[in-house]
Coordinates of C-alpha atoms and ligand atoms in Angstrom, one line a residue:
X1 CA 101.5 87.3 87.6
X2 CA 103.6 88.1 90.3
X3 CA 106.0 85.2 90.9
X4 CA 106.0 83.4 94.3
X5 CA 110.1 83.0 95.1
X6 CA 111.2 80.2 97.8
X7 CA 115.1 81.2 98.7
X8 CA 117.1 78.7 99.6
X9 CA 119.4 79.1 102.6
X10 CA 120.6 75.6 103.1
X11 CA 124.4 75.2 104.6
X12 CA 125.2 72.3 102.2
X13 CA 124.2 71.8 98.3
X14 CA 122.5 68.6 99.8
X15 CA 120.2 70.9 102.0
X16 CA 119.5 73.0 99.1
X17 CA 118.9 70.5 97.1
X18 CA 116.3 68.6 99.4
X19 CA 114.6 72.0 99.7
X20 CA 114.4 73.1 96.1
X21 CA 112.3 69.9 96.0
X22 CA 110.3 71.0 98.7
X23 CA 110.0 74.7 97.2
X24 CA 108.2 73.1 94.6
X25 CA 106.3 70.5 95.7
X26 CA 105.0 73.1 98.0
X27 CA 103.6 75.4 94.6
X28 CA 106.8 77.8 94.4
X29 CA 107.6 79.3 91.2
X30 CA 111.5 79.6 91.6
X31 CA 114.1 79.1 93.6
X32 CA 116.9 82.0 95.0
X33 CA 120.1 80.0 95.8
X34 CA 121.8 82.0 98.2
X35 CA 125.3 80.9 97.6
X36 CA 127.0 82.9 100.7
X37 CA 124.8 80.7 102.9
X38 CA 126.8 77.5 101.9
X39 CA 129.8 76.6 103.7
X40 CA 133.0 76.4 102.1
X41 CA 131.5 77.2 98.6
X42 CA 133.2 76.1 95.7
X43 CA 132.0 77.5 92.7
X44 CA 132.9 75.2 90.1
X45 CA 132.2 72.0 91.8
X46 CA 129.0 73.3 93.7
X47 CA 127.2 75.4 90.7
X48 CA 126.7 72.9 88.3
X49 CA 125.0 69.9 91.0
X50 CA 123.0 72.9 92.3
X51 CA 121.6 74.1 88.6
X52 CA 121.5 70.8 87.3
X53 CA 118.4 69.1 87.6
X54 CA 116.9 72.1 90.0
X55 CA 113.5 71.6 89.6
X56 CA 112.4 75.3 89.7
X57 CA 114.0 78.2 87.5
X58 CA 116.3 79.5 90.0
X59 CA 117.8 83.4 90.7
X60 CA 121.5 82.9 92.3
X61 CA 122.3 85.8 94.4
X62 CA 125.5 85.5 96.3
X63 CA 125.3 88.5 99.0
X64 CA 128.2 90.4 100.4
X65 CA 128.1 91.1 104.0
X66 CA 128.1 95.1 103.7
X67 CA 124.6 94.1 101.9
X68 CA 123.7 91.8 104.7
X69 CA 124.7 88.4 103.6
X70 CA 127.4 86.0 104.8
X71 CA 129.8 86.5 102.0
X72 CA 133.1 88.2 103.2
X73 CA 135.9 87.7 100.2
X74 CA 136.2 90.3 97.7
X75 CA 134.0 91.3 94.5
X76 CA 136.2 89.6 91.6
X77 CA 135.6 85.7 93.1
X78 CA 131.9 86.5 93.5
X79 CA 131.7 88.1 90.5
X80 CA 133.3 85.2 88.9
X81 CA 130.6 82.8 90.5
X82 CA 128.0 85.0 89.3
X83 CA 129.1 84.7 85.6
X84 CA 129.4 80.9 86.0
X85 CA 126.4 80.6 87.3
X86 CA 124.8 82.6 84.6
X87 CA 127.3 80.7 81.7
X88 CA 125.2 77.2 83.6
X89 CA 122.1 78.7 82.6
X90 CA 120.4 80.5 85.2
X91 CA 117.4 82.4 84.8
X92 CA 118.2 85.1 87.3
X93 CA 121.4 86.8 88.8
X94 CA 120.8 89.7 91.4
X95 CA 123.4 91.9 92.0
X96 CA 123.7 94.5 95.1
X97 CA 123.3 98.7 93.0
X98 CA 126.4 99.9 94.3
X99 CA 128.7 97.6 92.6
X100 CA 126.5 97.1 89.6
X101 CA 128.1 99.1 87.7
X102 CA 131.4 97.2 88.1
X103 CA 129.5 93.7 87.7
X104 CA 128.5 95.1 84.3
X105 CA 131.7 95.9 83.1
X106 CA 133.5 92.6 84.7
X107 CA 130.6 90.8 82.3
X108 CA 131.6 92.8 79.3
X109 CA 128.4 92.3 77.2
X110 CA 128.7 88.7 77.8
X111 CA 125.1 88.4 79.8
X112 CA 123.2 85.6 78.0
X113 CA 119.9 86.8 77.0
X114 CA 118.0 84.3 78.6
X115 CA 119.7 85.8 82.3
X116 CA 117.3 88.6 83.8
X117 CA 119.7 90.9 86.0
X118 CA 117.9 92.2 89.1
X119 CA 120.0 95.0 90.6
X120 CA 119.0 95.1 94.6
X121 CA 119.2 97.8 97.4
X122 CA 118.8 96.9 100.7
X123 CA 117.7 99.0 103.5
X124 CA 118.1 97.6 107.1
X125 CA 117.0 100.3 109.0
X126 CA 114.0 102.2 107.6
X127 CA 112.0 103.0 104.6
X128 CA 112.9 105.9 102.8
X129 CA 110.3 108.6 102.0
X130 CA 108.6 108.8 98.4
X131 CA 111.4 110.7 97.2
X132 CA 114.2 109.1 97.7
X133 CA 112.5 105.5 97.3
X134 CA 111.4 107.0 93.5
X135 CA 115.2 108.5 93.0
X136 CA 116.4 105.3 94.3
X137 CA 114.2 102.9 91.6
X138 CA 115.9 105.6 88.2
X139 CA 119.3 104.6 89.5
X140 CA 119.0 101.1 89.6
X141 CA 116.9 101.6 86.2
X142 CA 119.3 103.8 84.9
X143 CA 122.5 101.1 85.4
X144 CA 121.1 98.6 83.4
X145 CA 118.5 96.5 85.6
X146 CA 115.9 94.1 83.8
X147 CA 114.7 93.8 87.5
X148 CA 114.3 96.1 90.1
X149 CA 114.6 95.3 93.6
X150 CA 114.6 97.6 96.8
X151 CA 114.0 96.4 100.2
X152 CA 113.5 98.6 102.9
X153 CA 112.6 98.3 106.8
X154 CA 109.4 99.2 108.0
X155 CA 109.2 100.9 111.1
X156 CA 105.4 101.6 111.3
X157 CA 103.1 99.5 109.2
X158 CA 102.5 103.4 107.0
X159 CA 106.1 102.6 105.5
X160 CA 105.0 100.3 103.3
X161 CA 102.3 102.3 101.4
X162 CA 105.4 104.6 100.5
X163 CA 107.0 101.1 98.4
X164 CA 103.2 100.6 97.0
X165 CA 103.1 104.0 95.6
X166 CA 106.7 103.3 94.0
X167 CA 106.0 100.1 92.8
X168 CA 102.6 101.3 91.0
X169 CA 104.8 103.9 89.0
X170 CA 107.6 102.2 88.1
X171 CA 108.3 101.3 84.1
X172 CA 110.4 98.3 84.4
X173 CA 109.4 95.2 86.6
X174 CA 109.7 95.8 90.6
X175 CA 110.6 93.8 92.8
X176 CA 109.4 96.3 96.2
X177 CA 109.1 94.4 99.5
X178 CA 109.2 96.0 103.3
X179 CA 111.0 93.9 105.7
X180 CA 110.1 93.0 109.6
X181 CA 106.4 92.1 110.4
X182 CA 105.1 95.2 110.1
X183 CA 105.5 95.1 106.6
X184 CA 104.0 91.3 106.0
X185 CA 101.4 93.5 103.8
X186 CA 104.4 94.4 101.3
X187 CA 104.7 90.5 100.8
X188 CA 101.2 89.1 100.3
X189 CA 100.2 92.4 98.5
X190 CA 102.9 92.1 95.8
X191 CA 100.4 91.1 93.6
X192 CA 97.6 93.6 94.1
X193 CA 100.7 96.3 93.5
X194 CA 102.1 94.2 90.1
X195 CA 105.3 93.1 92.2
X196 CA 107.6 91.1 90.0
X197 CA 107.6 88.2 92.7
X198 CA 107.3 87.7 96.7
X199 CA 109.3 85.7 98.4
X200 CA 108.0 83.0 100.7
X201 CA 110.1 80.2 103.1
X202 CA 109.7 76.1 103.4
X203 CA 109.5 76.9 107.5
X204 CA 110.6 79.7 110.1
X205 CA 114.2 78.1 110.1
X206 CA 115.1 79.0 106.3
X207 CA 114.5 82.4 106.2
X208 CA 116.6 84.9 104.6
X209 CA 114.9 88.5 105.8
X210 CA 112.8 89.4 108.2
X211 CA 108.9 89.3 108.0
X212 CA 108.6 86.4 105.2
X213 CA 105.9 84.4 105.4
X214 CA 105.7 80.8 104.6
X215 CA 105.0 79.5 101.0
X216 CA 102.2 77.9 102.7
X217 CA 100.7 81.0 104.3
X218 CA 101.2 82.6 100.9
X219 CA 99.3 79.9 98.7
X220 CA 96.2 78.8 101.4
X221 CA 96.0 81.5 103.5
X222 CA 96.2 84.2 101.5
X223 CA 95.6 83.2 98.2
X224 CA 97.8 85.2 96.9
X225 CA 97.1 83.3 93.4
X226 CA 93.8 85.1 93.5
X227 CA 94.8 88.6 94.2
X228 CA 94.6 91.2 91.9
X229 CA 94.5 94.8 91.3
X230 CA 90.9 95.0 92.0
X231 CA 91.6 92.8 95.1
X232 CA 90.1 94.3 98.5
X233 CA 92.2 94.6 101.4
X234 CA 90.6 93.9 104.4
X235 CA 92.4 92.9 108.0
X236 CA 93.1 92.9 111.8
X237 CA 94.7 95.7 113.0
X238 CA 96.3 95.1 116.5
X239 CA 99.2 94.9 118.8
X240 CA 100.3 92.4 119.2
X241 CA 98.6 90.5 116.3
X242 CA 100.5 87.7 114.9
X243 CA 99.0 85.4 117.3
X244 CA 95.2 86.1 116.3
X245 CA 93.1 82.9 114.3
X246 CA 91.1 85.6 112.6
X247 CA 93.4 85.8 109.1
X248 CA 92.8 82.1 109.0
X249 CA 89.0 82.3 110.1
X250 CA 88.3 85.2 107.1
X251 CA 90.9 84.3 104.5
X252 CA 89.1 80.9 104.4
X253 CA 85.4 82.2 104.5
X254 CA 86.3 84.7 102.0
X255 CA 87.2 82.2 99.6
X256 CA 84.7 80.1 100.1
X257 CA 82.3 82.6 99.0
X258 CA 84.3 83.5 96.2
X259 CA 84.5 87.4 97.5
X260 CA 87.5 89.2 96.1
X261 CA 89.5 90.5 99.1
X262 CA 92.3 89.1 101.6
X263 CA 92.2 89.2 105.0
X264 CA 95.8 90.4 106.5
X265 CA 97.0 90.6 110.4
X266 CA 98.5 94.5 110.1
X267 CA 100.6 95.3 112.9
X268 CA 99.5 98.6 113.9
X269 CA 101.6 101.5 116.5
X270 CA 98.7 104.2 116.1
X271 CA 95.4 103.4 114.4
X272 CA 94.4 107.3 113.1
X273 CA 97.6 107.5 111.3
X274 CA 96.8 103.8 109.6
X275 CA 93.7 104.9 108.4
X276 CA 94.9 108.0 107.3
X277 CA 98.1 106.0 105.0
X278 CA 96.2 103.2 103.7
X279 CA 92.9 105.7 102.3
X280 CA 91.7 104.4 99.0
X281 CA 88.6 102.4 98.8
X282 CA 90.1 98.9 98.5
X283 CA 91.5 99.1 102.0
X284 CA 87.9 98.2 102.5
X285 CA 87.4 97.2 106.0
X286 CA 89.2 96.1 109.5
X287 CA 88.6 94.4 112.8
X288 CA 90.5 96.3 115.6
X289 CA 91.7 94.7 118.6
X290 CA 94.0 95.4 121.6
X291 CA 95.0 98.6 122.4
X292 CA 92.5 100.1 119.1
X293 CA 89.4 99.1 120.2
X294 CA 88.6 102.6 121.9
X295 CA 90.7 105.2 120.0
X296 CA 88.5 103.3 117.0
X297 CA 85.9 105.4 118.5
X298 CA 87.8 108.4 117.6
X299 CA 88.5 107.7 114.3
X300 CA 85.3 106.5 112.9
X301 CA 82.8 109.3 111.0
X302 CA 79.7 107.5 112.1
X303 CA 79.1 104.6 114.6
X304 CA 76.8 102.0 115.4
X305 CA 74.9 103.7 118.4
X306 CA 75.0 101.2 121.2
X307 CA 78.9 100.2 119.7
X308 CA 78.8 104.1 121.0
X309 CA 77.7 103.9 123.8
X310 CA 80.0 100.8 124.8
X311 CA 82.9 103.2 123.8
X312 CA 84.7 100.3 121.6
X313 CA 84.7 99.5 118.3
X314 CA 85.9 96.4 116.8
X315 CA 84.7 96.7 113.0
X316 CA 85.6 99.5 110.7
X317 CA 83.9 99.6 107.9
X318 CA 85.2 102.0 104.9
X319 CA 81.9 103.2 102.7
X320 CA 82.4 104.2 98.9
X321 CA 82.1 107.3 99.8
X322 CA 85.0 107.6 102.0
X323 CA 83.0 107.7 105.5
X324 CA 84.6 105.1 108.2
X325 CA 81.7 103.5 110.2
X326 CA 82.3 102.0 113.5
X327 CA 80.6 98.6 114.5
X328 CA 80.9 96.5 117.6
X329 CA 80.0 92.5 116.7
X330 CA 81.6 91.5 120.6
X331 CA 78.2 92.6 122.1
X332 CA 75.9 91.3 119.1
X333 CA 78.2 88.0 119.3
X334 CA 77.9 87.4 123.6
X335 CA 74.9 88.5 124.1
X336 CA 73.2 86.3 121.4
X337 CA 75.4 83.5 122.5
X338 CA 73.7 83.6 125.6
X339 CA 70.5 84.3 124.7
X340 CA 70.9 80.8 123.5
X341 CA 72.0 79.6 125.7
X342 CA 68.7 80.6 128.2
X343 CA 66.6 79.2 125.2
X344 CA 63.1 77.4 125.6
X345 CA 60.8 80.1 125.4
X346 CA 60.8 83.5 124.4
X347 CA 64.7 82.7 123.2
X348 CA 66.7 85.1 120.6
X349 CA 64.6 85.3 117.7
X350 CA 61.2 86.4 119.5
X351 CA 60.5 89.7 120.0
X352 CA 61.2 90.1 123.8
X353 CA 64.5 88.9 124.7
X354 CA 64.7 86.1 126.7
X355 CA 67.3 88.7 128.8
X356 CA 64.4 90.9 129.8
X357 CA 64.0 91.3 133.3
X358 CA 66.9 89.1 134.4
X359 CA 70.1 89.4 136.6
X360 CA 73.0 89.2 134.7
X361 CA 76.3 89.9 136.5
X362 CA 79.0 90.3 134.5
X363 CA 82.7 90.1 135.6
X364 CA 85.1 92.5 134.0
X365 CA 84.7 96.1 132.8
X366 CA 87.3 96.0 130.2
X367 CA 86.0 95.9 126.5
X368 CA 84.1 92.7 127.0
X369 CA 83.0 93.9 130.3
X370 CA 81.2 96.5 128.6
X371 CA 80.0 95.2 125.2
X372 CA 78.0 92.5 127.3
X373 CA 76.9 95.3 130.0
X374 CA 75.8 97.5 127.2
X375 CA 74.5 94.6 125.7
X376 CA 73.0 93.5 128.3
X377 CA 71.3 96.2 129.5
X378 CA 70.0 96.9 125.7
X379 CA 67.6 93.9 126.0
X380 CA 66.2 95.1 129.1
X381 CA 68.1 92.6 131.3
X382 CA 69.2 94.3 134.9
X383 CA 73.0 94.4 135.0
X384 CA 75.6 94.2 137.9
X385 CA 79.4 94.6 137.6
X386 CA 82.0 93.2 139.3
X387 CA 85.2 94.2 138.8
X388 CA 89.2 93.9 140.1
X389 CA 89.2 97.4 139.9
X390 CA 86.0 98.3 141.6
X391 CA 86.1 102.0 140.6
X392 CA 85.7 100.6 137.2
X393 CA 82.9 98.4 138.2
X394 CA 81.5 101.3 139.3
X395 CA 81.8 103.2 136.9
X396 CA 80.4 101.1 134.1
X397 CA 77.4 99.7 136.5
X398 CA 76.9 103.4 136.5
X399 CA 77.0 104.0 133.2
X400 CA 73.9 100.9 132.5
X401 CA 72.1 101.7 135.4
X402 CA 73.5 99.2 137.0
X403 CA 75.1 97.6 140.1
X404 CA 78.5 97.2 141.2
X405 CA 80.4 94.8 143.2
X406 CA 83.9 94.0 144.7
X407 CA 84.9 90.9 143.1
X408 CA 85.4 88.8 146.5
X409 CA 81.4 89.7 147.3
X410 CA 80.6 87.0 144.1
X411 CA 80.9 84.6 146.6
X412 CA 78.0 85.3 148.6
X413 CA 75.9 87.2 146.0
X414 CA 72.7 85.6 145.4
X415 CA 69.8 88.1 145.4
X416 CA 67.7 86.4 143.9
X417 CA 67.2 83.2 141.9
X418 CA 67.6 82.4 138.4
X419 CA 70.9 85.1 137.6
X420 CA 73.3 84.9 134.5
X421 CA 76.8 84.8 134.9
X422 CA 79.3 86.6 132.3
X423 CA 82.7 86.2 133.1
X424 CA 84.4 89.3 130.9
X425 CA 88.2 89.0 132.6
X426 CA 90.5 86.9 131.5
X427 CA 91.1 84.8 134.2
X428 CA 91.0 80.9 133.0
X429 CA 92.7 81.9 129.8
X430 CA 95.5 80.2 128.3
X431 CA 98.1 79.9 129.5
X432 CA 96.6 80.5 133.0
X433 CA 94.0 78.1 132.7
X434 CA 93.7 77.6 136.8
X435 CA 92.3 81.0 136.9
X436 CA 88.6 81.2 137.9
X437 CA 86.7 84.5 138.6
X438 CA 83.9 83.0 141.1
X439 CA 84.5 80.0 143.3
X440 CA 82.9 76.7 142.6
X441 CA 80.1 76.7 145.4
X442 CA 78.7 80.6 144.4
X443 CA 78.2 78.8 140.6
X444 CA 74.7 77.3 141.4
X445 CA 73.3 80.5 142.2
X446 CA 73.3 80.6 138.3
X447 CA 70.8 79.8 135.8
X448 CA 73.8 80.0 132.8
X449 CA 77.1 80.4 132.9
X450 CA 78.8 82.2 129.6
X451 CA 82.8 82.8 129.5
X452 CA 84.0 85.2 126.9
X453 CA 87.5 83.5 127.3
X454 CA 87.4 81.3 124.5
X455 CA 91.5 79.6 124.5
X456 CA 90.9 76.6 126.0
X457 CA 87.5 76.1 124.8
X458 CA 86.3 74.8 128.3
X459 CA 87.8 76.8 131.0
X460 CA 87.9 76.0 134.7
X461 CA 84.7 78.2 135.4
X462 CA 82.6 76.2 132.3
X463 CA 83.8 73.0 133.7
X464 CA 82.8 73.5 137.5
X465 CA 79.6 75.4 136.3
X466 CA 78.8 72.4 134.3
X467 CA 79.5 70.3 137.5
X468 CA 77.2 71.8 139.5
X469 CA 74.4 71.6 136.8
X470 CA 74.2 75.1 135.9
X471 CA 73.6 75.5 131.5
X472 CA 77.1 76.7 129.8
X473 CA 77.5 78.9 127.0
X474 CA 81.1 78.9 125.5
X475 CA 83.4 82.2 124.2
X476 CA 84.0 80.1 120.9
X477 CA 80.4 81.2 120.1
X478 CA 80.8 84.7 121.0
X479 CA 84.0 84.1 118.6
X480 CA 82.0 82.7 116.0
X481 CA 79.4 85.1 116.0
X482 CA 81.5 88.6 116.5
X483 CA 83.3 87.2 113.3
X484 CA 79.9 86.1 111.4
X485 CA 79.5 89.9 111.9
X486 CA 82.1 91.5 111.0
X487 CA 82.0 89.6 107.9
X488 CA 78.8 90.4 107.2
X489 CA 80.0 94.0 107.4
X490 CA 82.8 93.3 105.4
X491 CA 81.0 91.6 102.6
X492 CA 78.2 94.2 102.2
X493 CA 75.9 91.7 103.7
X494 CA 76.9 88.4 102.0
X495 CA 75.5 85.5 104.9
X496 CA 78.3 84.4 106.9
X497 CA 79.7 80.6 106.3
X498 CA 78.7 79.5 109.6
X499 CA 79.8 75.7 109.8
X500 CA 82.7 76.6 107.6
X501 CA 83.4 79.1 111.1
X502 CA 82.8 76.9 113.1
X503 CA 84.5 74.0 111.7
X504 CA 87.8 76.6 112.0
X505 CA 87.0 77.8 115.5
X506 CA 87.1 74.1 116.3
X507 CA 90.4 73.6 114.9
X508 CA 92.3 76.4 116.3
X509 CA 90.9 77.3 119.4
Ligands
NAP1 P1 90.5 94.1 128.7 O1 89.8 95.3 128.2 O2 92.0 94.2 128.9 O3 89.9 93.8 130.2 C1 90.4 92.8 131.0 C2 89.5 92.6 132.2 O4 89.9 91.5 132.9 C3 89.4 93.8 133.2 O5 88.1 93.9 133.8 C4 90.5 93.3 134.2 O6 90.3 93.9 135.5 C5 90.2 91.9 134.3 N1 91.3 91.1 134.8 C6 92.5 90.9 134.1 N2 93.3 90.1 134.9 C7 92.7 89.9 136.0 C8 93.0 89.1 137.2 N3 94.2 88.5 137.3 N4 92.0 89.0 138.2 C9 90.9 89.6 138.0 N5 90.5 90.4 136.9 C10 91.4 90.5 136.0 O7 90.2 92.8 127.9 P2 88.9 92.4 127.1 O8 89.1 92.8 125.7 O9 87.7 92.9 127.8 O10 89.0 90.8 127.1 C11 88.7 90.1 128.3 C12 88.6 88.6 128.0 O11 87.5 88.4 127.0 C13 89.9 88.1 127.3 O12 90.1 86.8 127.8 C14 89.5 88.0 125.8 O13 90.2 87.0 125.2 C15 88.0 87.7 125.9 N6 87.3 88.1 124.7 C16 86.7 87.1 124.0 C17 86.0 87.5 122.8 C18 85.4 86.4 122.1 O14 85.1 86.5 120.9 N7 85.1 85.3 122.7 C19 86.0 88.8 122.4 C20 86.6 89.8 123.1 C21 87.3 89.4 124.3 P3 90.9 95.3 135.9 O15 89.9 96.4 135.4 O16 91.0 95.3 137.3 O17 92.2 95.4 135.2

């Protein structure tokens, strides 16, 4: 079981104290005590009321600042805190590879058996390749570790599946963990790759590298508890990502059905080369986002037609045998929104669309824009674009057989009765929640309204269109649904948790 490591970074022994507490009423499994983050540390006086009574088995680690801690005295007084601390009974002393050796001879035999030594390298900059990484772990094997530890930078989110292969391979336990948020996955996948622990912070103020997630994240998000060798690896690969709801949205589904995988945000510079890096059957499936969703296209061996058509891609599904195939759930999730939303007769589940033959005018030829065109135009509904850019309205009303329109003629279009409005920009989106793509007194031309922006849940346009009467559909269902897709996909077809999604859309949209 890989252990889950809360370090403590507290200024005083008070503060560490407090939050040793917390580390383990929060589920941790030990405690690092990072001494050089105490001021004024005194060894003999602060050691034992830090040990005594901890309430977690604790690793003391006192880092110099050529390692990239706070300590700046000389080896012999940290060395001397370091034997004291392991003479007081600690479980765990980590001490930085290039002074090992010296550490070990300074300790003349004297270890206590019950102290694991983890012998560290740190790596600020960059990950090293394969090589070097596996040359790396015999040396800090070959000085006398029980523990290994190497941390490295990751660059691109690919570094880190040079520390998996390591970690897989190596005889003795590993610590292996990629700094920076592009390698989170080093941290919750520790487990999956038989890492010897992770570490995880109390909150974003007491952390001690860069990239750690919270113990929190750790225990309910991720689950890392449940993850295993066998343990699929599924995520959202985007830039930026770390603001996305969809980790919390899966993670929880996931384990609500019981199906073995975690769901990760991966922080992603070029999508082919990601898929390329992380190739083995367990990296199972992804939703793609901003900037991937077309160059997805490109990547995938076989697509969904119409998601081909649209020319974006927001689900890649890996196959067992190897084949990436490309899905878009935006256009399955708006367009059955709305279809909804039109209901009485002739509504989503009967043969005809209740879209045939009507107006819809969408707003936007971004991604959206064009998933709900395509969409759109799929269920025999006439389609007109109106864009910002009006070569790009063009081009996409082209494309569908369409119309297209300068955005300030919205305010006098009204062909005929009975249209649908899609707004597909993201004007009215937080934090710019003013912004409205039509004004108020064009909305009753509408029959419905639908606004793929779904932060806040009712924007300016939903609001006035339902002020002027007009039936509004909201981009939290379009939300919903494009993720009731993709984890369809992602399950092999297990039936989406819908009021478990929705409850979450609720919460944190
Ligand atoms: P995108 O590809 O970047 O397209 C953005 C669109 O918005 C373009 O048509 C752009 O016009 C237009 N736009 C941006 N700022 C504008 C402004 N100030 N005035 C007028 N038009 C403006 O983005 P996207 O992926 O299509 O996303 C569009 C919106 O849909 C976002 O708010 C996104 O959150 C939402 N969305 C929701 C869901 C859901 O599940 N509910 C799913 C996907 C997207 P130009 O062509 O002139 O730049």
């Amino acid at each position: 079981m890989t252990l889950l490591c809360v370090p403590l970074v507290g200024r005083t022994v008070e503060e560490m104290q407090a939050d040793a507490a917390a580390a383990a009423a929060a589920g941790g499994d030990l405690v690092e005590i990072r001494l050089d983050f105490i001021e004024g540390f005194r060894p003999r006086e602060h050691l034992p009321r830090l040990l005594r009574g901890c309430p977690l088995p604790a690793l003391v680690t006192y880092r110099p600042n050529w390692e990239g801690g706070q300590y700046e005295g000389d080896d012999t007084a940290r060395f001397e805190a370091l034997r004291l601390a392991m003479e007081l009974g600690v479980d765990y002393v980590d001490i930085e590879l290039k002074v090992a050796d010296k550490f070990i001879s300074f300790m003349s035999g004297n270890k206590p058996e019950k102290c694991q030594l983890i012998v560290s390298s740190h790596n600020y900059e960059y990950t090293p390749s394969s090589e070097e990484l596996a040359n790396l772990v015999a040396r800090i094997q070959a000085v006398g570790a029980d523990i290994v530890k190497v941390a490295t930078t990751a660059k691109d989110i690919v570094d880190v599946s040079r520390m998996f292969q390591v970690m897989v391979h190596c005889q003795v336990p590993m610590i292996g963990l990629v700094m920076s948020e592009r390698g989170l996955m080093s941290r919750v996948l520790a487990p999956k790759f038989g890492g010897y622990l992770t570490f995880g912070i109390l909150n974003a103020t007491k952390t001690s590298a860069s990239g750690q997630p919270t113990v929190n994240e750790l225990l309910d998000i991720y689950n890392i508890r449940h993850i295993g060798p066998d343990t699929k690896v599924l995520g959202l690969i985007a830039n930026p990502v770390k603001q996305s709801k969809s980790p919390i949205l899966h993670n929880k589904c996931l384990q609500s059905v019981r199906y073995n995988a975690v769901y990760l945000p991966l922080l992603g510079d070029n999508l082919a080369s990601f898929l390329e890096t992380y190739s083995s059957p367990d990296f199972s499936g992804f939703s793609c986002s901003l900037p991937f969703k077309v160059d997805a296209v490109q990547c995938c061996d076989e697509h969904d037609p119409v998601a081909k058509s649209i020319g974006a891609i927001n689900t890649i599904i890996r196959r067992p045998d190897g084949k990436l195939v490309g899905y878009n759930t935006d256009y399955i999730g708006a367009i059955s929104a709305i279809e909804d939303g039109i209901g009485g007769p002739g509504s989503k589940d009967a043969a005809i669309s209740p879209l045939a033959g009507r107006l819809v005018v969408v707003v936007g030829a971004g991604g959206a824009g064009k998933a709900i065109a395509y969409g759109a135009k799929e269920k025999g509904a006439r389609v007109v674009v109106a864009n910002r850019t009006y070569e790009k309205a063009v081009s996409l009303a082209n494309a569908v057989g369409g119309q297209a329109l300068r955005l300030a003629d919205l305010e006098t279009f009204r062909p005929e009765e009975g249209m649908i409005l899609a707004n597909a920009t993201s004007l009215g989106m937080y934090p710019n929640v003013d912004g409205t793509p039509i004004p108020k007194k064009a909305l009753s031309f509408y029959d419905v309204v639908f606004d793929a922006v779904y932060a806040p849940k009712v924007t300016r346009l939903l609001r006035e269109a339902g002020e002027c009467g007009v039936k509004v559909v909201s981009g939290v269902e379009m939300f919903v649904r494009q993720a009731m897709g993709q984890f369809e996909h992602f399950t092999g077809g297990i039936e989406a948790p819908e009021s478990l999604m929705r409850e979450i859309a609720a919460k944190y949209t």
